[in-house]
Amino acid sequence: KAYTDAMNQTAPAAKSAAIEAYLTAFPQSCVKLPTLVILMQTYAAANDAAKTVDTADRVLQLDPTNLRALTFEVYFRNAQAAALQDAAAKQAALDQAASYAQKGLTAPKPADISADDFKKLQDAAFPVFYSVIGYDALLKKDSATAIDAYKKELASVPEAQTKTPGQYL
């Protein structure tokens, strides 16, 4: 009942609170991993970067190659790095984001997801991964790695997105 009630919440704040309460009450639940993934997505939808990253960390403790969690780690850690003014702190944060990106590029397809759905996840995640890897390398003055990553970033998006004004043009 606690699980069903948590999943039936529609407001992100109420849903996340109910899921956290469920996970506290049932820490060894057989649905802990998928519940944490839903919690992570709920925090992300509410644009709560700190709680999204914290929950992604919890997901990765159970499933170190979870592509969704790695994507959120890269996205939000990159955003946190961008806000830093200290060059050393910024580089350290970008290094961490790039490390998650590298793991994400090699994440295997889980058994419980279709090949098409996994491909969609990769199609959304890979441009972000390559962008962060490229920027991290650029700040380290590693031009060869940066150029390679940026080329792979452009190759990983539909060609139409590279021809009209937007993120990739």
Coordinates of C-alpha atoms in Angstrom, one line a residue:
K1 CA 0.0 0.0 0.0
A2 CA 2.8 2.4 0.9
Y3 CA 4.4 1.8 -2.5
T4 CA 1.2 2.2 -4.4
D5 CA 0.4 5.4 -2.6
A6 CA 3.8 6.8 -3.3
M7 CA 3.6 6.0 -7.0
N8 CA 0.1 7.5 -7.3
Q9 CA 1.2 10.9 -6.1
T10 CA 1.2 13.5 -8.9
A11 CA 2.8 16.5 -7.3
P12 CA 6.6 16.1 -7.5
A13 CA 7.2 17.2 -3.9
A14 CA 4.5 14.9 -2.5
K15 CA 5.7 12.0 -4.7
S16 CA 9.4 12.3 -3.7
A17 CA 8.4 12.6 0.0
A18 CA 6.2 9.5 -0.2
I19 CA 8.9 7.5 -2.1
E20 CA 11.6 8.5 0.5
A21 CA 9.2 7.4 3.3
Y22 CA 8.6 4.1 1.5
L23 CA 12.3 3.5 1.1
T24 CA 12.9 4.3 4.7
A25 CA 10.2 1.9 5.9
F26 CA 11.3 -0.8 3.5
P27 CA 15.1 -0.4 2.9
Q28 CA 15.5 -4.0 1.5
S29 CA 12.5 -3.8 -0.8
C30 CA 12.7 -6.0 -3.9
V31 CA 11.8 -2.9 -6.0
K32 CA 14.4 -0.7 -4.4
L33 CA 16.3 0.0 -7.6
P34 CA 13.4 0.9 -9.8
T35 CA 11.9 2.9 -7.0
L36 CA 15.2 4.9 -6.7
V37 CA 15.2 5.5 -10.5
I38 CA 11.6 6.9 -10.3
L39 CA 12.7 9.0 -7.3
M40 CA 15.7 10.3 -9.2
Q41 CA 13.5 11.2 -12.2
T42 CA 11.0 12.9 -9.9
Y43 CA 13.7 15.1 -8.4
A44 CA 15.0 15.9 -11.8
A45 CA 11.5 16.9 -13.0
A46 CA 11.4 19.2 -10.0
N47 CA 14.8 20.6 -11.0
D48 CA 16.3 19.7 -7.7
A49 CA 19.9 19.2 -8.7
A50 CA 21.3 18.3 -5.3
K51 CA 18.7 15.6 -4.6
T52 CA 18.8 14.3 -8.1
V53 CA 22.6 13.8 -7.8
D54 CA 22.2 12.3 -4.4
T55 CA 19.7 9.8 -5.6
A56 CA 21.7 9.0 -8.7
D57 CA 24.6 8.2 -6.3
R58 CA 22.2 5.8 -4.5
V59 CA 21.2 4.2 -7.8
L60 CA 24.8 3.7 -8.9
Q61 CA 25.6 2.0 -5.6
L62 CA 23.1 -0.7 -6.6
D63 CA 23.7 -0.6 -10.4
P64 CA 27.0 1.0 -11.3
T65 CA 26.2 1.0 -15.0
N66 CA 22.7 2.5 -14.9
L67 CA 22.6 4.8 -17.9
R68 CA 19.9 7.1 -16.5
A69 CA 21.8 7.7 -13.3
L70 CA 25.0 8.3 -15.2
T71 CA 23.3 10.8 -17.4
F72 CA 21.9 12.7 -14.5
E73 CA 25.3 12.6 -12.8
V74 CA 27.0 14.1 -15.9
Y75 CA 24.3 16.7 -16.6
F76 CA 24.0 18.1 -13.1
R77 CA 27.7 17.8 -12.1
N78 CA 28.5 19.7 -15.3
A79 CA 26.0 22.4 -14.4
Q80 CA 27.5 22.6 -10.9
A81 CA 31.0 22.9 -12.4
A82 CA 29.8 25.7 -14.7
A83 CA 28.7 27.8 -11.7
L84 CA 32.1 27.5 -10.0
Q85 CA 34.5 30.5 -10.2
D86 CA 37.6 28.8 -8.9
A87 CA 39.5 27.2 -11.8
A88 CA 40.9 24.3 -9.7
A89 CA 37.4 23.5 -8.3
K90 CA 35.8 23.8 -11.7
Q91 CA 38.4 21.4 -13.2
A92 CA 37.9 18.9 -10.4
A93 CA 34.1 19.0 -10.9
L94 CA 34.5 18.6 -14.6
D95 CA 36.9 15.7 -14.2
Q96 CA 34.3 14.0 -12.1
A97 CA 31.5 14.7 -14.6
A98 CA 33.7 13.4 -17.4
S99 CA 34.5 10.3 -15.5
Y100 CA 30.8 9.5 -15.2
A101 CA 30.4 10.3 -19.0
Q102 CA 33.2 7.8 -19.8
K103 CA 31.3 5.1 -17.8
G104 CA 28.1 6.0 -19.5
L105 CA 29.6 5.5 -23.0
T106 CA 30.3 1.9 -22.1
A107 CA 27.2 1.1 -20.0
P108 CA 25.7 -2.2 -21.1
K109 CA 22.1 -2.7 -22.0
P110 CA 20.1 -4.0 -19.0
A111 CA 18.1 -7.1 -19.5
D112 CA 14.8 -5.5 -18.5
I113 CA 14.9 -2.8 -21.2
S114 CA 14.3 -3.2 -24.9
A115 CA 17.0 -2.6 -27.4
D116 CA 15.0 0.3 -28.9
D117 CA 14.4 2.0 -25.6
F118 CA 18.1 1.6 -24.6
K119 CA 19.1 3.2 -28.0
K120 CA 16.8 6.1 -27.2
L121 CA 18.5 6.6 -23.9
Q122 CA 21.9 6.4 -25.5
D123 CA 20.8 8.9 -28.2
A124 CA 19.8 11.4 -25.6
A125 CA 22.8 10.8 -23.3
F126 CA 25.8 10.5 -25.7
P127 CA 25.8 14.1 -27.0
V128 CA 25.9 15.3 -23.3
F129 CA 28.6 12.8 -22.5
Y130 CA 30.8 13.8 -25.4
S131 CA 30.2 17.5 -24.8
V132 CA 31.4 17.2 -21.2
I133 CA 34.4 15.1 -22.1
G134 CA 35.3 17.6 -24.8
Y135 CA 35.0 20.6 -22.5
D136 CA 36.9 18.9 -19.7
A137 CA 39.8 18.1 -22.2
L138 CA 39.7 21.6 -23.6
L139 CA 40.2 23.1 -20.2
K140 CA 43.2 20.8 -19.7
K141 CA 44.6 22.0 -23.0
D142 CA 44.2 18.5 -24.5
S143 CA 43.1 19.6 -27.9
A144 CA 43.2 16.2 -29.6
T145 CA 40.8 14.7 -27.0
A146 CA 38.6 17.7 -27.1
I147 CA 38.4 17.7 -30.9
D148 CA 37.7 14.0 -31.0
A149 CA 34.9 14.3 -28.3
Y150 CA 33.3 17.3 -30.1
K151 CA 33.3 15.4 -33.4
K152 CA 31.7 12.4 -31.7
E153 CA 29.2 14.8 -30.1
L154 CA 28.1 16.1 -33.5
A155 CA 28.0 12.6 -35.0
S156 CA 25.7 11.4 -32.2
V157 CA 22.9 13.8 -33.0
P158 CA 20.5 13.8 -35.9
E159 CA 22.0 15.7 -38.8
A160 CA 19.0 18.1 -39.0
Q161 CA 19.9 19.4 -35.5
T162 CA 23.3 20.5 -36.8
K163 CA 21.8 22.6 -39.6
T164 CA 19.4 24.8 -37.8
P165 CA 20.2 27.3 -35.0
G166 CA 20.1 25.5 -31.7
Q167 CA 22.3 23.6 -29.3
Y168 CA 24.5 22.0 -31.9
L169 CA 24.8 24.9 -34.4

